[in-house]
Coordinates of C-alpha atoms in Angstrom, one line a residue:
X142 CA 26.3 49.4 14.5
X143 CA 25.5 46.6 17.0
X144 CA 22.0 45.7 17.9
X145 CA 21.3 43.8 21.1
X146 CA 18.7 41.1 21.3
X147 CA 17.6 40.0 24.6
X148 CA 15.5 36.6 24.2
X149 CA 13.3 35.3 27.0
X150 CA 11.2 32.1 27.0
X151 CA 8.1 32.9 29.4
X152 CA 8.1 32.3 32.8
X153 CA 6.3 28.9 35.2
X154 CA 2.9 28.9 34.2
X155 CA 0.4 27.0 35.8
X156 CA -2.2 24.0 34.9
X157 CA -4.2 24.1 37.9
X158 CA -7.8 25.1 35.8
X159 CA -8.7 21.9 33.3
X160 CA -10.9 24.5 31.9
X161 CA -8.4 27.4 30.5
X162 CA -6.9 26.8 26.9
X163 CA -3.3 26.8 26.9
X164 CA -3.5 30.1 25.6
X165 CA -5.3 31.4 28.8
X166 CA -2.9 30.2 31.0
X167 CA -1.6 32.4 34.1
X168 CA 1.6 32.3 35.9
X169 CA 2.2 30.4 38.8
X170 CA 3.7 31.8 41.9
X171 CA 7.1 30.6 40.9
X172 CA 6.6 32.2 37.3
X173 CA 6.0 35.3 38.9
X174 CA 9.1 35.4 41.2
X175 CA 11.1 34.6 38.2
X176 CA 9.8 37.0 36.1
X177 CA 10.5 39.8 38.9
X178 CA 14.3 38.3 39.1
X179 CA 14.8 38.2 35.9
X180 CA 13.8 41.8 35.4
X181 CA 15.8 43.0 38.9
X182 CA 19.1 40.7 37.0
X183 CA 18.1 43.1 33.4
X184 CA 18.5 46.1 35.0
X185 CA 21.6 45.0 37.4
X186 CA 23.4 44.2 34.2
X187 CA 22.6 46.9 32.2
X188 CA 20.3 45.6 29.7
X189 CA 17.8 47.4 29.1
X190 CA 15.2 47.0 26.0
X191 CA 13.8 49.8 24.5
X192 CA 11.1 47.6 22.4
X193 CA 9.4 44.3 23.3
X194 CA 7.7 41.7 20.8
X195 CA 5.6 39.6 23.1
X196 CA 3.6 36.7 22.0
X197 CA 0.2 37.8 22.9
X198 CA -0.9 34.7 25.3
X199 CA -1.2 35.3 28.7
X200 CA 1.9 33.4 30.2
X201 CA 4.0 35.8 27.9
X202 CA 2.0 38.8 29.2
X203 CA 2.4 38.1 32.7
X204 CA 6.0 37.8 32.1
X205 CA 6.8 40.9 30.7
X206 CA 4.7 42.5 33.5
X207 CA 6.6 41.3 35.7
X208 CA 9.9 42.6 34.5
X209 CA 8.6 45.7 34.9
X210 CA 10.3 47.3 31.8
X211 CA 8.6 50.8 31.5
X212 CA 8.0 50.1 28.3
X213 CA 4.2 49.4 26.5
X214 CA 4.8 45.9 24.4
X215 CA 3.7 44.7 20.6
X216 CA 1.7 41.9 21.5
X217 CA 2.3 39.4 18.8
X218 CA 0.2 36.4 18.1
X219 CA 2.3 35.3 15.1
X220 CA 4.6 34.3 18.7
X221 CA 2.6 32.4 19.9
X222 CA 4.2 28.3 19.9
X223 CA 6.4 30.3 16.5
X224 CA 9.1 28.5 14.6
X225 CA 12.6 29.7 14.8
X226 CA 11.6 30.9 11.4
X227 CA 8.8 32.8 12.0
X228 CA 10.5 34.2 14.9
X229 CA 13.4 35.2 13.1
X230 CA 10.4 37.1 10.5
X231 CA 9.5 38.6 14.0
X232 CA 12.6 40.4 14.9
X233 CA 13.4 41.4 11.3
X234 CA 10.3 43.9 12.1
X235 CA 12.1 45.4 14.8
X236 CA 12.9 48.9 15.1
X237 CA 15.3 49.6 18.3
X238 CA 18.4 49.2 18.8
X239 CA 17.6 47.2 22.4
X240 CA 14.8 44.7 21.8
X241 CA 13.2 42.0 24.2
X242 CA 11.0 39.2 22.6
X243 CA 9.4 36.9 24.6
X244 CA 8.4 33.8 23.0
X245 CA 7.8 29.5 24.1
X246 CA 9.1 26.7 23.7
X247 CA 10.0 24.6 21.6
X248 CA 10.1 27.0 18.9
X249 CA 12.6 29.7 21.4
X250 CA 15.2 27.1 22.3
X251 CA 15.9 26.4 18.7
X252 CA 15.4 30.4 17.8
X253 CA 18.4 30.8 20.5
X254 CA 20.6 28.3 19.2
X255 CA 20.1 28.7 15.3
X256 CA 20.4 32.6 15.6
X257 CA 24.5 32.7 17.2
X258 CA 27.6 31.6 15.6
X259 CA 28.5 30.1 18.7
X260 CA 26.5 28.7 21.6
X261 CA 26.9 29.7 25.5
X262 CA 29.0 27.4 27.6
X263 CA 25.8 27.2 30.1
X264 CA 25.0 23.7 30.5
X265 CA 21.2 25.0 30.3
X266 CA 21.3 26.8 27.1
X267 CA 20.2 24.3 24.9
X268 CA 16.8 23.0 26.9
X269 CA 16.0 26.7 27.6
X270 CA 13.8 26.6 30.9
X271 CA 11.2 28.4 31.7
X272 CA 12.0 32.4 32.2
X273 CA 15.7 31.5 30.4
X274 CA 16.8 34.8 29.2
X275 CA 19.5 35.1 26.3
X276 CA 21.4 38.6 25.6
X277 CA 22.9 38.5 22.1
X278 CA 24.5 41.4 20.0
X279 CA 24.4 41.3 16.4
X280 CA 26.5 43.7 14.2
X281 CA 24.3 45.1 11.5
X282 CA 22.4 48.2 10.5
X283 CA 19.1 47.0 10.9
X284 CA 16.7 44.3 12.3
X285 CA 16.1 43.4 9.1
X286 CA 19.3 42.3 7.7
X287 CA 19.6 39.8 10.9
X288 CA 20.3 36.4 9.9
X289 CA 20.8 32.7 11.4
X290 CA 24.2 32.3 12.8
X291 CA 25.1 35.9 13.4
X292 CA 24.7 37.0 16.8
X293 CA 27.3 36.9 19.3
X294 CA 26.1 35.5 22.7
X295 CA 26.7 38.2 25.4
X296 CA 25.3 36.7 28.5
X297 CA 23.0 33.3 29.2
X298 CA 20.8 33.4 32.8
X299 CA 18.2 31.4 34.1
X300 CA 15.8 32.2 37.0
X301 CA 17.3 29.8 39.7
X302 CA 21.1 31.2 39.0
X303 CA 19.9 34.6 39.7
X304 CA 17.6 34.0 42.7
X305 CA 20.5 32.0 43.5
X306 CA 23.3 34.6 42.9
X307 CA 25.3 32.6 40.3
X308 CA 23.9 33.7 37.0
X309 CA 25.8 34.5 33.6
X310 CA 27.4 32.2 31.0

């Protein structure tokens, strides 16, 4: 059986209010374009999640709103600012066979890049900007028997490529 990850750092927040933790923060208006791109670029290609982990600050939130999934999300504050390694303890809880996690750097961009056997050719996989979106398939059973340096990178897109019309790996 293959199970697909897709991986998604959150979208442009903003750090216009001194006074909001960096927990609090919202999206900016370019965060929320992205976030509706990178949703309408999902959908366009097919992947669609059927769970979503979703660190539980409010960038991550407003990003998964904005992708306009259907679906109702596990907020997760063990994702907030997570290790690749408590990330990894993340999607081991999954359950579907499609999931979406949405997560922050810089603990994501070294999730993405420890989790496949190989990296993506895309020249911006490896600083993982904001709203970067990483499909991966992994073939096992079970989230739960995932492991570092087993998934298979499927596509690579960013939110400039797509608003662009040049996204993939």
């Amino acid at each position: 059986m293959t199970l697909r990850l897709i991986l998604m750092r959150h979208a442009k927040s903003g750090w216009d209010d001194p006074l909001l933790t960096d927990h609090a923060r919202p999206l900016n208006p370019r965060g929320y374009a992205s976030a509706t791109a990178m949703g309408h670029w999902l959908r366009q290609q097919g992947y669609v999640p059927q769970q979503a982990l979703v660190s539980d600050a409010r960038r991550t939130q407003e990003t998964f709103a904005g992708l306009e999934t259907g679906l109702t999300t596990d907020l997760r504050p063990d994702l907030y600012h997570a290790s690749s390694d408590r990330m990894l303890r993340a999607l081991q809880d999954g359950t579907a066979p499609c999931l979406l996690m949405i997560g922050h750097n810089p603990g994501i961009a070294d999730f993405a890049a420890r989790l496949l056997h190989h990296s993506p050719a895309h020249r911006r996989f490896h600083d993982y900007p904001t709203c970067a979106t990483l499909v991966a398939d992994f073939n096992v059973a079970d989230w739960g028997n995932v492991r570092f340096g087993t998934g298979t990178p499927v596509d690579f897109a960013i939110p400039r490529e797509v608003l662009g019309g040049q996204a993939g790996i």
